[in-house]
mmCIF file of C-alpha atoms and ligand atoms in Angstrom:
data_model
loop_
_atom_site.group_PDB
_atom_site.id
_atom_site.type_symbol
_atom_site.label_atom_id
_atom_site.label_comp_id
_atom_site.label_asym_id
_atom_site.label_seq_id
_atom_site.Cartn_x
_atom_site.Cartn_y
_atom_site.Cartn_z
ATOM 1 C CA UNK A 242 -23.917 -30.386 -14.982
ATOM 2 C CA UNK A 243 -24.246 -34.127 -14.476
ATOM 3 C CA UNK A 244 -20.659 -34.545 -15.554
ATOM 4 C CA UNK A 245 -19.503 -32.146 -12.860
ATOM 5 C CA UNK A 246 -21.457 -33.947 -10.116
ATOM 6 C CA UNK A 247 -19.993 -37.295 -11.152
ATOM 7 C CA UNK A 248 -16.563 -35.690 -11.232
ATOM 8 C CA UNK A 249 -17.197 -34.326 -7.745
ATOM 9 C CA UNK A 250 -17.759 -37.756 -6.217
ATOM 10 C CA UNK A 251 -14.875 -39.237 -8.145
ATOM 11 C CA UNK A 252 -12.532 -36.530 -6.976
ATOM 12 C CA UNK A 253 -13.705 -36.659 -3.385
ATOM 13 C CA UNK A 254 -12.853 -40.338 -3.198
ATOM 14 C CA UNK A 255 -9.322 -39.841 -4.503
ATOM 15 C CA UNK A 256 -8.549 -36.208 -3.588
ATOM 16 C CA UNK A 257 -7.426 -36.242 0.004
ATOM 17 C CA UNK A 258 -4.318 -38.081 1.068
ATOM 18 C CA UNK A 259 -2.799 -38.479 4.528
ATOM 19 C CA UNK A 260 -2.054 -35.203 6.350
ATOM 20 C CA UNK A 261 -4.290 -33.042 4.188
ATOM 21 C CA UNK A 262 -7.559 -31.479 5.139
ATOM 22 C CA UNK A 263 -10.518 -31.108 2.860
ATOM 23 C CA UNK A 264 -11.966 -27.601 2.910
ATOM 24 C CA UNK A 265 -15.409 -26.742 1.539
ATOM 25 C CA UNK A 266 -16.529 -23.217 0.807
ATOM 26 C CA UNK A 267 -19.832 -22.133 -0.702
ATOM 27 C CA UNK A 268 -20.382 -18.799 -2.412
ATOM 28 C CA UNK A 269 -23.919 -17.795 -3.369
ATOM 29 C CA UNK A 270 -23.883 -15.472 -6.382
ATOM 30 C CA UNK A 271 -26.554 -12.772 -6.406
ATOM 31 C CA UNK A 272 -27.133 -9.743 -8.601
ATOM 32 C CA UNK A 273 -29.766 -7.815 -6.656
ATOM 33 C CA UNK A 274 -27.581 -6.732 -3.758
ATOM 34 C CA UNK A 275 -27.767 -3.318 -2.139
ATOM 35 C CA UNK A 276 -24.929 -1.392 -0.569
ATOM 36 C CA UNK A 277 -25.278 1.755 1.486
ATOM 37 C CA UNK A 278 -22.365 4.106 0.908
ATOM 38 C CA UNK A 279 -20.855 6.461 3.497
ATOM 39 C CA UNK A 280 -23.130 9.323 2.356
ATOM 40 C CA UNK A 281 -26.333 7.304 2.633
ATOM 41 C CA UNK A 282 -26.689 6.632 -1.102
ATOM 42 C CA UNK A 283 -27.812 3.054 -1.767
ATOM 43 C CA UNK A 284 -26.403 1.358 -4.882
ATOM 44 C CA UNK A 285 -27.327 -1.854 -6.613
ATOM 45 C CA UNK A 286 -24.561 -4.449 -6.461
ATOM 46 C CA UNK A 287 -23.674 -7.966 -7.548
ATOM 47 C CA UNK A 288 -21.806 -10.100 -5.092
ATOM 48 C CA UNK A 289 -21.227 -13.231 -3.070
ATOM 49 C CA UNK A 290 -22.834 -14.310 0.183
ATOM 50 C CA UNK A 291 -22.460 -17.428 2.304
ATOM 51 C CA UNK A 292 -26.091 -17.726 3.373
ATOM 52 C CA UNK A 293 -29.464 -16.827 1.898
ATOM 53 C CA UNK A 294 -30.301 -14.495 4.767
ATOM 54 C CA UNK A 295 -27.433 -12.096 4.091
ATOM 55 C CA UNK A 296 -26.860 -9.465 1.434
ATOM 56 C CA UNK A 297 -23.893 -10.087 -0.830
ATOM 57 C CA UNK A 298 -21.061 -8.137 0.738
ATOM 58 C CA UNK A 299 -18.382 -5.953 -0.877
ATOM 59 C CA UNK A 300 -15.789 -7.397 -0.750
ATOM 60 C CA UNK A 301 -17.209 -10.919 -0.603
ATOM 61 C CA UNK A 302 -16.427 -13.200 2.338
ATOM 62 C CA UNK A 303 -12.739 -13.842 3.010
ATOM 63 C CA UNK A 304 -12.030 -17.526 2.414
ATOM 64 C CA UNK A 305 -9.268 -19.518 4.116
ATOM 65 C CA UNK A 306 -7.343 -22.732 3.551
ATOM 66 C CA UNK A 307 -4.018 -24.126 4.730
ATOM 67 C CA UNK A 308 -1.207 -25.004 2.342
ATOM 68 C CA UNK A 309 -1.797 -28.462 0.891
ATOM 69 C CA UNK A 310 -5.511 -28.540 1.715
ATOM 70 C CA UNK A 311 -7.839 -29.909 -0.936
ATOM 71 C CA UNK A 312 -10.338 -27.162 -1.575
ATOM 72 C CA UNK A 313 -13.814 -27.502 -3.034
ATOM 73 C CA UNK A 314 -15.453 -24.203 -3.902
ATOM 74 C CA UNK A 315 -19.164 -24.508 -4.608
ATOM 75 C CA UNK A 316 -20.528 -21.556 -6.578
ATOM 76 C CA UNK A 317 -24.328 -21.530 -6.381
ATOM 77 C CA UNK A 318 -25.787 -18.981 -8.783
ATOM 78 C CA UNK A 319 -29.247 -17.929 -7.644
ATOM 79 C CA UNK A 320 -29.245 -14.734 -9.729
ATOM 80 C CA UNK A 321 -31.182 -14.281 -12.939
ATOM 81 C CA UNK A 322 -29.473 -12.918 -16.019
ATOM 82 C CA UNK A 323 -25.770 -13.289 -16.688
ATOM 83 C CA UNK A 324 -23.966 -16.451 -15.602
ATOM 84 C CA UNK A 325 -21.078 -16.179 -13.154
ATOM 85 C CA UNK A 326 -17.770 -17.907 -12.494
ATOM 86 C CA UNK A 327 -15.002 -17.927 -9.904
ATOM 87 C CA UNK A 328 -11.572 -16.989 -11.184
ATOM 88 C CA UNK A 329 -8.820 -17.749 -8.666
ATOM 89 C CA UNK A 330 -6.514 -14.797 -9.250
ATOM 90 C CA UNK A 331 -2.906 -15.607 -8.398
ATOM 91 C CA UNK A 332 -3.629 -19.151 -7.235
ATOM 92 C CA UNK A 333 -1.934 -21.889 -9.220
ATOM 93 C CA UNK A 334 -4.929 -23.933 -10.330
ATOM 94 C CA UNK A 335 -5.504 -25.729 -13.613
ATOM 95 C CA UNK A 336 -7.390 -24.121 -16.487
ATOM 96 C CA UNK A 337 -10.549 -26.172 -15.957
ATOM 97 C CA UNK A 338 -10.884 -24.754 -12.435
ATOM 98 C CA UNK A 339 -9.818 -21.186 -13.175
ATOM 99 C CA UNK A 340 -13.215 -19.713 -14.034
ATOM 100 C CA UNK A 341 -12.315 -17.967 -17.273
ATOM 101 C CA UNK A 342 -15.342 -18.341 -19.590
ATOM 102 C CA UNK A 343 -14.601 -20.299 -22.789
ATOM 103 C CA UNK A 344 -11.566 -21.915 -21.108
ATOM 104 C CA UNK A 345 -13.448 -23.187 -18.079
ATOM 105 C CA UNK A 346 -17.202 -23.374 -17.426
ATOM 106 C CA UNK A 347 -19.941 -20.875 -16.604
ATOM 107 C CA UNK A 348 -22.500 -21.289 -13.874
ATOM 108 C CA UNK A 349 -26.027 -20.351 -14.901
ATOM 109 C CA UNK A 350 -29.176 -19.535 -12.941
ATOM 110 C CA UNK A 351 -29.880 -22.094 -10.184
ATOM 111 C CA UNK A 352 -26.815 -24.148 -11.059
ATOM 112 C CA UNK A 353 -23.898 -25.178 -8.893
ATOM 113 C CA UNK A 354 -20.357 -25.056 -10.233
ATOM 114 C CA UNK A 355 -17.574 -26.839 -8.353
ATOM 115 C CA UNK A 356 -13.966 -25.690 -8.394
ATOM 116 C CA UNK A 357 -11.244 -28.028 -7.120
ATOM 117 C CA UNK A 358 -7.668 -27.218 -6.277
ATOM 118 C CA UNK A 359 -4.932 -27.916 -3.784
ATOM 119 C CA UNK A 360 -4.129 -24.730 -1.831
ATOM 120 C CA UNK A 361 -0.723 -23.585 -3.060
ATOM 121 C CA UNK A 362 1.936 -21.414 -1.400
ATOM 122 C CA UNK A 363 0.751 -19.423 1.645
ATOM 123 C CA UNK A 364 -0.269 -15.932 0.620
ATOM 124 C CA UNK A 365 -3.074 -13.530 -0.210
ATOM 125 C CA UNK A 366 -5.050 -14.119 -3.406
ATOM 126 C CA UNK A 367 -8.215 -12.875 -5.048
ATOM 127 C CA UNK A 368 -11.264 -14.679 -6.277
ATOM 128 C CA UNK A 369 -13.610 -12.864 -8.642
ATOM 129 C CA UNK A 370 -16.226 -13.490 -11.302
ATOM 130 C CA UNK A 371 -14.725 -13.571 -14.789
ATOM 131 C CA UNK A 372 -17.933 -13.107 -16.821
ATOM 132 C CA UNK A 373 -17.734 -9.638 -18.433
ATOM 133 C CA UNK A 374 -15.311 -9.092 -15.579
ATOM 134 C CA UNK A 375 -14.922 -5.364 -16.123
ATOM 135 C CA UNK A 376 -18.532 -4.987 -15.053
ATOM 136 C CA UNK A 377 -18.983 -7.910 -12.679
ATOM 137 C CA UNK A 378 -15.897 -7.018 -10.616
ATOM 138 C CA UNK A 379 -16.953 -3.368 -10.387
ATOM 139 C CA UNK A 380 -20.423 -4.622 -9.462
ATOM 140 C CA UNK A 381 -18.922 -6.317 -6.406
ATOM 141 C CA UNK A 382 -18.103 -9.913 -7.332
ATOM 142 C CA UNK A 383 -14.724 -10.194 -5.638
ATOM 143 C CA UNK A 384 -13.134 -11.283 -2.417
ATOM 144 C CA UNK A 385 -9.871 -12.484 -0.929
ATOM 145 C CA UNK A 386 -8.642 -16.055 -0.552
ATOM 146 C CA UNK A 387 -5.990 -16.469 2.137
ATOM 147 C CA UNK A 388 -3.720 -19.497 2.239
ATOM 148 C CA UNK A 389 -1.974 -20.043 5.578
ATOM 149 C CA UNK A 390 0.905 -22.471 6.216
ATOM 150 C CA UNK A 391 0.103 -26.180 6.452
ATOM 151 C CA UNK A 392 -0.331 -26.066 10.244
ATOM 152 C CA UNK A 393 -2.495 -22.909 10.107
ATOM 153 C CA UNK A 394 -0.135 -21.021 12.399
ATOM 154 C CA UNK A 395 0.548 -17.272 12.443
ATOM 155 C CA UNK A 396 3.667 -17.420 10.335
ATOM 156 C CA UNK A 397 3.896 -15.834 6.890
ATOM 157 C CA UNK A 398 5.046 -19.105 5.272
ATOM 158 C CA UNK A 399 6.997 -22.201 6.235
ATOM 159 C CA UNK A 400 10.279 -20.846 7.633
ATOM 160 C CA UNK A 401 8.993 -17.257 7.306
ATOM 161 C CA UNK A 402 8.124 -14.517 9.786
ATOM 162 C CA UNK A 403 5.956 -15.163 12.844
ATOM 163 C CA UNK A 404 3.342 -12.516 13.656
ATOM 164 C CA UNK A 405 0.787 -11.949 16.385
ATOM 165 C CA UNK A 406 -2.083 -10.709 14.155
ATOM 166 C CA UNK A 407 -2.811 -10.260 10.476
ATOM 167 C CA UNK A 408 -5.012 -7.522 9.010
ATOM 168 C CA UNK A 409 -6.474 -7.500 5.518
ATOM 169 C CA UNK A 410 -7.011 -4.245 3.632
ATOM 170 C CA UNK A 411 -8.735 -4.628 0.260
ATOM 171 C CA UNK A 412 -8.894 -1.489 -1.864
ATOM 172 C CA UNK A 413 -11.421 -0.812 -4.633
ATOM 173 C CA UNK A 414 -13.590 1.970 -6.008
ATOM 174 C CA UNK A 415 -17.199 2.441 -7.100
ATOM 175 C CA UNK A 416 -18.535 4.557 -9.954
ATOM 176 C CA UNK A 417 -22.284 4.902 -9.237
ATOM 177 C CA UNK A 418 -23.098 5.218 -12.966
ATOM 178 C CA UNK A 419 -21.783 1.681 -13.445
ATOM 179 C CA UNK A 420 -24.328 0.500 -10.869
ATOM 180 C CA UNK A 421 -27.346 1.689 -12.855
ATOM 181 C CA UNK A 422 -29.607 -1.054 -14.182
ATOM 182 C CA UNK A 423 -28.704 -0.015 -17.750
ATOM 183 C CA UNK A 424 -25.128 -1.221 -17.162
ATOM 184 C CA UNK A 425 -25.819 -4.084 -14.763
ATOM 185 C CA UNK A 426 -28.481 -5.625 -16.997
ATOM 186 C CA UNK A 427 -25.860 -5.977 -19.694
ATOM 187 C CA UNK A 428 -25.718 -8.228 -22.698
ATOM 188 C CA UNK A 429 -24.632 -11.683 -21.603
ATOM 189 C CA UNK A 430 -24.653 -13.645 -24.788
ATOM 190 C CA UNK A 431 -22.164 -16.326 -23.805
ATOM 191 C CA UNK A 432 -21.684 -17.476 -27.389
ATOM 192 C CA UNK A 433 -19.734 -14.271 -27.977
ATOM 193 C CA UNK A 434 -16.207 -13.896 -26.689
ATOM 194 C CA UNK A 435 -16.496 -10.131 -26.932
ATOM 195 C CA UNK A 436 -19.411 -8.558 -25.108
ATOM 196 C CA UNK A 437 -20.734 -5.302 -26.441
ATOM 197 C CA UNK A 438 -21.730 -3.364 -23.392
ATOM 198 C CA UNK A 439 -22.119 0.360 -23.363
ATOM 199 C CA UNK A 440 -20.526 1.740 -20.209
ATOM 200 C CA UNK A 441 -19.742 5.318 -19.249
ATOM 201 C CA UNK A 442 -16.127 6.412 -18.835
ATOM 202 C CA UNK A 443 -14.943 5.299 -15.400
ATOM 203 C CA UNK A 444 -15.171 8.100 -12.843
ATOM 204 C CA UNK A 445 -15.372 6.545 -9.390
ATOM 205 C CA UNK A 446 -16.708 8.655 -6.559
ATOM 206 C CA UNK A 447 -16.369 6.124 -3.736
ATOM 207 C CA UNK A 448 -12.887 4.996 -2.753
ATOM 208 C CA UNK A 449 -13.030 1.944 -0.552
ATOM 209 C CA UNK A 450 -10.985 0.058 1.994
ATOM 210 C CA UNK A 451 -12.708 -3.230 2.884
ATOM 211 C CA UNK A 452 -15.822 -1.784 1.236
ATOM 212 C CA UNK A 453 -15.840 1.274 3.536
ATOM 213 C CA UNK A 454 -14.861 4.907 3.094
ATOM 214 C CA UNK A 455 -14.568 8.233 4.920
ATOM 215 C CA UNK A 456 -16.057 8.149 8.447
ATOM 216 C CA UNK A 457 -16.867 4.435 8.064
ATOM 217 C CA UNK A 458 -13.107 3.838 8.319
ATOM 218 C CA UNK A 459 -13.235 5.014 11.936
ATOM 219 C CA UNK A 460 -14.953 1.773 12.946
ATOM 220 C CA UNK A 461 -12.628 -0.115 15.313
ATOM 221 C CA UNK A 462 -12.604 -3.280 13.193
ATOM 222 C CA UNK A 463 -10.919 -1.387 10.340
ATOM 223 C CA UNK A 464 -8.173 0.285 12.386
ATOM 224 C CA UNK A 465 -4.748 -1.205 12.835
ATOM 225 C CA UNK A 466 -4.470 -1.661 16.593
ATOM 226 C CA UNK A 467 -1.214 -3.000 17.889
ATOM 227 C CA UNK A 468 1.401 -2.557 20.601
ATOM 228 C CA UNK A 469 4.980 -1.381 20.582
ATOM 229 C CA UNK A 470 7.414 -4.054 19.296
ATOM 230 C CA UNK A 471 4.538 -6.368 18.388
ATOM 231 C CA UNK A 472 4.662 -7.803 14.850
ATOM 232 C CA UNK A 473 1.576 -7.516 12.647
ATOM 233 C CA UNK A 474 1.224 -8.852 9.114
ATOM 234 C CA UNK A 475 -0.745 -6.605 6.752
ATOM 235 C CA UNK A 476 -2.263 -8.070 3.612
ATOM 236 C CA UNK A 477 -2.696 -5.140 1.201
ATOM 237 C CA UNK A 478 -4.786 -6.005 -1.870
ATOM 238 C CA UNK A 479 -6.016 -3.837 -4.756
ATOM 239 C CA UNK A 480 -8.997 -5.007 -6.836
ATOM 240 C CA UNK A 481 -9.957 -1.532 -8.071
ATOM 241 C CA UNK A 482 -9.181 0.028 -11.456
ATOM 242 C CA UNK A 483 -6.884 2.708 -10.017
ATOM 243 C CA UNK A 484 -3.421 2.152 -8.531
ATOM 244 C CA UNK A 485 -2.889 2.617 -4.796
ATOM 245 C CA UNK A 486 -0.048 4.579 -3.311
ATOM 246 C CA UNK A 487 0.078 3.501 0.330
ATOM 247 C CA UNK A 488 2.046 5.559 2.860
ATOM 248 C CA UNK A 489 2.807 4.040 6.251
ATOM 249 C CA UNK A 490 3.840 6.131 9.255
ATOM 250 C CA UNK A 491 7.615 5.824 9.450
ATOM 251 C CA UNK A 492 7.416 4.639 13.066
ATOM 252 C CA UNK A 493 5.676 1.429 11.954
ATOM 253 C CA UNK A 494 8.882 0.136 10.311
ATOM 254 C CA UNK A 495 6.846 -1.270 7.445
ATOM 255 C CA UNK A 496 8.739 -4.000 5.610
ATOM 256 C CA UNK A 497 7.399 -5.210 2.246
ATOM 257 C CA UNK A 498 8.078 -8.964 2.378
ATOM 258 C CA UNK A 499 5.891 -10.684 -0.206
ATOM 259 C CA UNK A 500 3.911 -10.152 -3.384
ATOM 260 C CA UNK A 501 1.610 -12.298 -5.479
ATOM 261 C CA UNK A 502 1.823 -15.097 -2.905
ATOM 262 C CA UNK A 503 5.621 -15.295 -2.993
ATOM 263 C CA UNK A 504 8.384 -13.925 -0.719
ATOM 264 C CA UNK A 505 10.376 -10.924 -1.948
ATOM 265 C CA UNK A 506 14.048 -11.926 -2.111
ATOM 266 C CA UNK A 507 15.536 -8.811 -0.510
ATOM 267 C CA UNK A 508 12.745 -7.236 1.511
ATOM 268 C CA UNK A 509 13.185 -3.595 2.447
ATOM 269 C CA UNK A 510 11.782 -1.263 5.034
ATOM 270 C CA UNK A 511 9.804 1.382 3.157
ATOM 271 C CA UNK A 512 7.100 3.859 4.088
ATOM 272 C CA UNK A 513 5.677 3.789 0.536
ATOM 273 C CA UNK A 514 4.047 0.934 -1.344
ATOM 274 C CA UNK A 515 2.541 1.091 -4.845
ATOM 275 C CA UNK A 516 -0.126 -1.512 -5.597
ATOM 276 C CA UNK A 517 -1.390 -1.941 -9.138
ATOM 277 C CA UNK A 518 -4.850 -3.384 -9.813
ATOM 278 C CA UNK A 519 -4.896 -7.107 -9.037
ATOM 279 C CA UNK A 520 -1.718 -7.026 -6.913
ATOM 280 C CA UNK A 521 -1.411 -8.117 -3.293
ATOM 281 C CA UNK A 522 1.488 -7.353 -0.966
ATOM 282 C CA UNK A 523 2.466 -8.686 2.448
ATOM 283 C CA UNK A 524 3.799 -6.054 4.837
ATOM 284 C CA UNK A 525 5.322 -6.679 8.265
ATOM 285 C CA UNK A 526 4.698 -3.950 10.822
ATOM 286 C CA UNK A 527 6.797 -3.595 13.960
ATOM 287 C CA UNK A 528 6.268 -0.193 15.591
ATOM 288 C CA UNK A 529 9.026 1.234 17.749
ATOM 289 C CA UNK A 530 6.988 3.845 19.634
ATOM 290 C CA UNK A 531 3.423 4.420 20.841
ATOM 291 C CA UNK A 532 1.557 6.238 18.134
ATOM 292 C CA UNK A 533 -1.787 7.567 16.957
ATOM 293 C CA UNK A 534 -1.635 8.109 13.225
ATOM 294 C CA UNK A 535 -3.022 6.668 10.008
ATOM 295 C CA UNK A 536 -2.065 4.701 6.940
ATOM 296 C CA UNK A 537 -2.700 6.920 3.923
ATOM 297 C CA UNK A 538 -4.099 5.310 0.778
ATOM 298 C CA UNK A 539 -4.076 7.392 -2.374
ATOM 299 C CA UNK A 540 -6.109 6.234 -5.405
ATOM 300 C CA UNK A 541 -4.038 7.118 -8.462
ATOM 301 C CA UNK A 542 -5.330 7.311 -12.037
ATOM 302 C CA UNK A 543 -2.735 5.391 -14.056
ATOM 303 C CA UNK A 544 -3.367 7.389 -17.235
ATOM 304 C CA UNK A 545 -2.897 10.825 -15.724
ATOM 305 C CA UNK A 546 -0.788 9.847 -12.654
ATOM 306 C CA UNK A 547 -2.979 12.083 -10.532
ATOM 307 C CA UNK A 548 -4.544 11.093 -7.258
ATOM 308 C CA UNK A 549 -8.335 10.951 -7.367
ATOM 309 C CA UNK A 550 -8.810 10.498 -3.633
ATOM 310 C CA UNK A 551 -7.145 9.683 -0.335
ATOM 311 C CA UNK A 552 -8.518 7.521 2.448
ATOM 312 C CA UNK A 553 -7.066 7.060 5.922
ATOM 313 C CA UNK A 554 -6.923 3.873 7.949
ATOM 314 C CA UNK A 555 -6.443 4.740 11.635
ATOM 315 C CA UNK A 556 -3.399 3.334 13.415
ATOM 316 C CA UNK A 557 -3.171 3.051 17.171
ATOM 317 C CA UNK A 558 -0.008 1.720 18.745
ATOM 318 C CA UNK A 559 -0.535 1.707 22.449
ATOM 319 C CA UNK A 560 -0.800 -0.590 25.393
ATOM 320 C CA UNK A 561 -3.052 1.705 27.390
ATOM 321 C CA UNK A 562 -5.434 3.849 25.328
ATOM 322 C CA UNK A 563 -8.725 2.495 24.089
ATOM 323 C CA UNK A 564 -9.144 3.010 20.364
ATOM 324 C CA UNK A 565 -12.839 3.877 20.600
ATOM 325 C CA UNK A 566 -12.048 6.775 22.869
ATOM 326 C CA UNK A 567 -9.376 8.038 20.496
ATOM 327 C CA UNK A 568 -11.572 7.763 17.419
ATOM 328 C CA UNK A 569 -14.630 9.387 18.941
ATOM 329 C CA UNK A 570 -12.566 12.339 20.153
ATOM 330 C CA UNK A 571 -11.158 13.438 16.833
ATOM 331 C CA UNK A 572 -9.081 16.355 18.096
ATOM 332 C CA UNK A 573 -9.527 18.616 15.040
ATOM 333 C CA UNK A 574 -12.082 19.496 12.407
ATOM 334 C CA UNK A 575 -11.561 21.058 8.980
ATOM 335 C CA UNK A 576 -14.408 23.001 7.330
ATOM 336 C CA UNK A 577 -15.889 23.860 4.930
ATOM 337 C CA UNK A 578 -14.794 20.867 2.928
ATOM 338 C CA UNK A 579 -14.587 20.913 -0.069
ATOM 339 C CA UNK A 580 -13.790 24.608 -0.266
ATOM 340 C CA UNK A 581 -12.077 27.186 -2.472
ATOM 341 C CA UNK A 582 -9.122 29.209 -1.182
ATOM 342 C CA UNK A 583 -10.013 29.290 2.489
ATOM 343 C CA UNK A 584 -10.801 26.788 5.202
ATOM 344 C CA UNK A 585 -10.798 26.666 8.987
ATOM 345 C CA UNK A 586 -9.183 24.348 11.479
ATOM 346 C CA UNK A 587 -11.147 23.956 14.673
ATOM 347 C CA UNK A 588 -9.404 22.554 17.721
ATOM 348 C CA UNK A 589 -11.370 21.037 20.555
ATOM 349 C CA UNK A 590 -9.066 22.437 23.200
ATOM 350 C CA UNK A 591 -5.949 20.696 21.924
ATOM 351 C CA UNK A 592 -2.936 22.972 21.486
ATOM 352 C CA UNK A 593 -0.888 22.709 18.276
ATOM 353 C CA UNK A 594 1.967 24.674 16.797
ATOM 354 C CA UNK A 595 2.191 23.763 13.131
ATOM 355 C CA UNK A 596 0.059 22.892 10.109
ATOM 356 C CA UNK A 597 1.595 21.096 7.131
ATOM 357 C CA UNK A 598 -0.223 20.659 3.829
ATOM 358 C CA UNK A 599 0.805 17.945 1.355
ATOM 359 C CA UNK A 600 -0.471 17.354 -2.157
ATOM 360 C CA UNK A 601 -1.873 13.971 -3.142
ATOM 361 C CA UNK A 602 1.526 12.746 -4.292
ATOM 362 C CA UNK A 603 2.994 13.428 -0.854
ATOM 363 C CA UNK A 604 4.847 16.667 -1.647
ATOM 364 C CA UNK A 605 4.892 19.257 1.113
ATOM 365 C CA UNK A 606 3.272 22.401 -0.367
ATOM 366 C CA UNK A 607 2.652 24.619 2.675
ATOM 367 C CA UNK A 608 3.753 25.073 6.282
ATOM 368 C CA UNK A 609 2.088 27.414 8.709
ATOM 369 C CA UNK A 610 2.861 28.004 12.375
ATOM 370 C CA UNK A 611 0.237 28.562 15.019
ATOM 371 C CA UNK A 612 0.444 29.296 18.715
ATOM 372 C CA UNK A 613 -2.842 28.628 20.486
ATOM 373 C CA UNK A 614 -5.980 26.506 20.402
ATOM 374 C CA UNK A 615 -8.265 29.021 18.680
ATOM 375 C CA UNK A 616 -10.032 28.435 15.390
ATOM 376 C CA UNK A 617 -7.545 29.056 12.644
ATOM 377 C CA UNK A 618 -8.266 30.327 9.176
ATOM 378 C CA UNK A 619 -6.008 29.080 6.379
ATOM 379 C CA UNK A 620 -5.877 31.120 3.186
ATOM 380 C CA UNK A 621 -4.036 29.384 0.437
ATOM 381 C CA UNK A 622 -3.983 29.345 -3.327
ATOM 382 C CA UNK A 623 -3.427 25.804 -4.607
ATOM 383 C CA UNK A 624 -4.538 23.859 -7.664
ATOM 384 C CA UNK A 625 -7.794 21.946 -7.449
ATOM 385 C CA UNK A 626 -7.308 18.517 -5.952
ATOM 386 C CA UNK A 627 -6.950 16.577 -2.757
ATOM 387 C CA UNK A 628 -4.595 17.581 0.021
ATOM 388 C CA UNK A 629 -3.487 16.109 3.303
ATOM 389 C CA UNK A 630 -3.467 18.500 6.236
ATOM 390 C CA UNK A 631 -1.301 17.501 9.188
ATOM 391 C CA UNK A 632 -1.719 19.142 12.579
ATOM 392 C CA UNK A 633 1.425 18.977 14.707
ATOM 393 C CA UNK A 634 2.679 19.786 18.171
ATOM 394 C CA UNK A 635 6.453 19.707 18.751
ATOM 395 C CA UNK A 636 6.847 17.898 15.411
ATOM 396 C CA UNK A 637 4.483 15.154 16.520
ATOM 397 C CA UNK A 638 1.427 14.570 14.296
ATOM 398 C CA UNK A 639 -1.782 14.999 16.320
ATOM 399 C CA UNK A 640 -4.264 14.539 13.504
ATOM 400 C CA UNK A 641 -4.431 14.069 9.732
ATOM 401 C CA UNK A 642 -7.285 15.604 7.776
ATOM 402 C CA UNK A 643 -8.271 15.511 4.146
ATOM 403 C CA UNK A 644 -9.023 18.772 2.348
ATOM 404 C CA UNK A 645 -10.615 18.854 -1.084
ATOM 405 C CA UNK A 646 -9.860 22.053 -3.007
ATOM 406 C CA UNK A 647 -12.569 22.969 -5.521
HETATM 407 CU CU1 CU B 972 -20.471 -12.570 -12.637
#
């Protein structure tokens, strides 16, 4: 500990040269956090906070630096039990500052640990605890570290693409059984490189975007709000244990331009993006028409290649409509949900002429025409799973609903 404090003062006196900024971030590690899920269930979490008055959040606070900045990350561990670290996933830092136990250092109860690095290439990176990381990451000890260009401007990198706003979407999942005390109070004998922890097979039941799911994703701060021909930069990051298959509305002209903090050599416009655990992608969005739609995020089990859930991030491209108004007036409702072979579509006075049903891998499995605004019963025999139900008028999507077949 003493050695690290001495090192701190030594480094601070020699660290910053002309033109660089020094950036300090503090993360307070706690292991008695609570998180209320979309269905009201409250789970125990681990996580990072930036003040003592706040709960650790999932994800943790988003940290920023500009390219070339000298960064000091102060990890203050106030939790009892296992030590914690900060691993800087994707950032080019030296081994001493990379937070992998046994190769770096661990931060124990009521200790500070200081991580030093010069912010590398602009991009989107993760930080997460690397102590028994399978459990501590699931518990909530992760967040995003964004490096912007040296001047801090809204450009993807020096000589890259200018944009008017950036939006971060961090995907993850939660298996409530992994949040029981029996798992979270795990063995943390740091003299062992292999920790023997008994954990149930991973079956997540919450599928998160920025820590939120289902109706929580209708909050305006989650939605992508933009205007026609305006350029937005999406930072799509997956820190869950399932892969994400992201589908953008075609009209957004989504162009995948960077990955792992580096530009893609020949970027392409694509409405589909696969993100494996730990990956981050940069996506430029430049819509060509006004639009109310959603970005679809499917959570795919990499062993079975089946989708375990779908979440929708609302998209509003419009210069005139208020998003709140649009989100509160969801034009359609699907019930009961989950259900067996029959469900109903209720329209709140909005006419529609077609219903399309897609399976979780995006394959169209059913089309049905309709000619008024009445409640509509759909009888269909499909395999158990998750389906996307599109409601259309004159081939224009009015609403997208999720149906779970049981
Ligand atoms: Cu930890």
